[in-house]
Short mmCIF file of C-alpha atoms in Angstrom, two decimals:
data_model
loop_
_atom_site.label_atom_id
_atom_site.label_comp_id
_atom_site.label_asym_id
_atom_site.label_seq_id
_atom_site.Cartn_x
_atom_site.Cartn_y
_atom_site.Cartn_z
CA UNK W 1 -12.35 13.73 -12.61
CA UNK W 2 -12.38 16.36 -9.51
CA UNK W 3 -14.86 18.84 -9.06
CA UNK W 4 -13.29 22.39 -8.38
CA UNK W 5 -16.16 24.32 -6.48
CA UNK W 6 -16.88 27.87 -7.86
CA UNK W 7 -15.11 30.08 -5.65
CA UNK W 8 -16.26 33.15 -7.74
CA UNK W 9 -19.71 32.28 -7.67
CA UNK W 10 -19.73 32.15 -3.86
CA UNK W 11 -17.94 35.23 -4.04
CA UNK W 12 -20.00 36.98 -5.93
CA UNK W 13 -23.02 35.97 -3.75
CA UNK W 14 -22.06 37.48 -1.09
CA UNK W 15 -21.01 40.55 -3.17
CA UNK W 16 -24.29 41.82 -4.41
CA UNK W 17 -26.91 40.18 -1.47
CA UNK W 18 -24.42 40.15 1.73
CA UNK W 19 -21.84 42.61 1.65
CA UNK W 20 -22.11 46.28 2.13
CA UNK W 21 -19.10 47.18 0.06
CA UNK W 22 -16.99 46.12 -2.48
CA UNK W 23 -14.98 43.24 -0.89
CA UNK W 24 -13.65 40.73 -3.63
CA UNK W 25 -11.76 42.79 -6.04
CA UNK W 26 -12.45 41.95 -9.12
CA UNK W 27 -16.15 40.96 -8.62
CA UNK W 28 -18.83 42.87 -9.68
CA UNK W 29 -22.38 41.81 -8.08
CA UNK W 30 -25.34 41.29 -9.72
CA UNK W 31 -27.65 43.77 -11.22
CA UNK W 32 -31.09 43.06 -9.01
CA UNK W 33 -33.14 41.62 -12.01
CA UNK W 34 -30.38 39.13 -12.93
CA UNK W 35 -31.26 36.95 -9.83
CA UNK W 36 -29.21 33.41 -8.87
CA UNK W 37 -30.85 30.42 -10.38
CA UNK W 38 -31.40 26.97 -8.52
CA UNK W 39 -27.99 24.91 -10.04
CA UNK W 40 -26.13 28.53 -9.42
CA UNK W 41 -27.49 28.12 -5.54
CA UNK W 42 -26.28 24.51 -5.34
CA UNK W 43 -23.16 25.21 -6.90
CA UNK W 44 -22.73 27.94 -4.12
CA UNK W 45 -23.83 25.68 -1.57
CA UNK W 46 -21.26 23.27 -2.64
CA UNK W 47 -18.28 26.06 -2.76
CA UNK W 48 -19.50 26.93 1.06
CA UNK W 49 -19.18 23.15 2.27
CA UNK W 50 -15.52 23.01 1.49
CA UNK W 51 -14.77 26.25 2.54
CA UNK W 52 -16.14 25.98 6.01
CA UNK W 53 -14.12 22.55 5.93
CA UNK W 54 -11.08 25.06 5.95
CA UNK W 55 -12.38 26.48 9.15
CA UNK W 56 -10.41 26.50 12.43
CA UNK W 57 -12.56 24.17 14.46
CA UNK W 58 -11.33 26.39 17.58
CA UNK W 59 -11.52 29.97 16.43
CA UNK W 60 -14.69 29.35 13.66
CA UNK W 61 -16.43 27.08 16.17
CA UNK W 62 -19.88 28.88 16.05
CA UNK W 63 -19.50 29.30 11.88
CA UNK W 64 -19.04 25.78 12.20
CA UNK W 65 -21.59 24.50 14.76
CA UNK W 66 -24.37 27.20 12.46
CA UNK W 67 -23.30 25.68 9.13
CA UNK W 68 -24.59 22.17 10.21
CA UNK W 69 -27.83 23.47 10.65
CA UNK W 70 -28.17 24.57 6.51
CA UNK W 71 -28.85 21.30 4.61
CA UNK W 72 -29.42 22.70 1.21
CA UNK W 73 -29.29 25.56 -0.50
CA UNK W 74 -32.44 27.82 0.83
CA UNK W 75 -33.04 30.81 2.84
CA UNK W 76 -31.05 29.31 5.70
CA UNK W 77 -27.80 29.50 3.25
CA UNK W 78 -28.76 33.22 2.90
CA UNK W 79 -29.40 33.66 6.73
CA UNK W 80 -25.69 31.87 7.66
CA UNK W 81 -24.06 33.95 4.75
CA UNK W 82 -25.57 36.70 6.20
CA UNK W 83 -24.38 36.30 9.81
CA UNK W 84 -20.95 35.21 8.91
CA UNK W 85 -19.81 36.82 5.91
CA UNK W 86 -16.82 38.35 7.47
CA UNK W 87 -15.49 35.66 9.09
CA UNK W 88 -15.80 33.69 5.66
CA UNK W 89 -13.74 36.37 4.22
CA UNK W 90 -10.89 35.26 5.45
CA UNK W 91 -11.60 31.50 5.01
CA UNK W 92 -12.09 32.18 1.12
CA UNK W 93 -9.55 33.72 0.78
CA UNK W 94 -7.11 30.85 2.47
CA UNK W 95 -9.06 28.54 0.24
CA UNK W 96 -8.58 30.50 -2.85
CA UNK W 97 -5.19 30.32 -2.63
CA UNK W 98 -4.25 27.14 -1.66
CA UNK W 99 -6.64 25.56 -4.32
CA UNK W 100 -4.73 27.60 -6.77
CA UNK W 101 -1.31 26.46 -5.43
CA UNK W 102 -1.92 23.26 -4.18
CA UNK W 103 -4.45 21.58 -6.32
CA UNK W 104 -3.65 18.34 -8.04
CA UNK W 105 -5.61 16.80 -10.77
CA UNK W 106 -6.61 13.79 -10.36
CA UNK W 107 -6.48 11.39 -13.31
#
């Protein structure tokens, strides 16, 4: 059985800690007291190593080059979303769809 990394999660992430304004429609960030737990953190650390897989190696080379630096899912995670949140966008939303329209189960 495949694993399907939670887009959403990541999404919403960077929606209530990163992002100045609404940028995923759709999700609503997290009220402050509601905070991420530890298997929510992995899962989003997870989501963000096949996203920047989708990367262009030429035009995301320093997303790419930062990304090898975060080994888990810590402050450096936080630090990396912070920096590169915009360029991720765009990545996410590439992966988003072609996960939706291109994924094949496989049994």
């Amino acid at each position: 059985m495949a694993t399907q990394p939670n887009v959403d999660l990541l999404k919403q992430y960077i929606q209530t800690l990163i992002a100045p304004e609404a940028i995923f429609p759709g999700i609503t960030p997290r009220h402050f007291e509601n905070e991420f737990s530890r298997t929510e953190l992995e899962a989003i650390y997870f989501c963000l190593t096949f996203v920047v897989k989708q990367a262009n190696p030429v035009k995301h080379q320093a997303l790419i080059s930062s990304f090898k630096r975060v080994h888990k899912p810590n402050l450096a995670m936080h630090w990396f979303l912070a920096a590169f949140w915009r360029q991720l966008i765009s990545i996410i939303y590439i992966y988003s769809f072609q996960s939706k329209h291109f994924y094949l189960p496989m049994n």
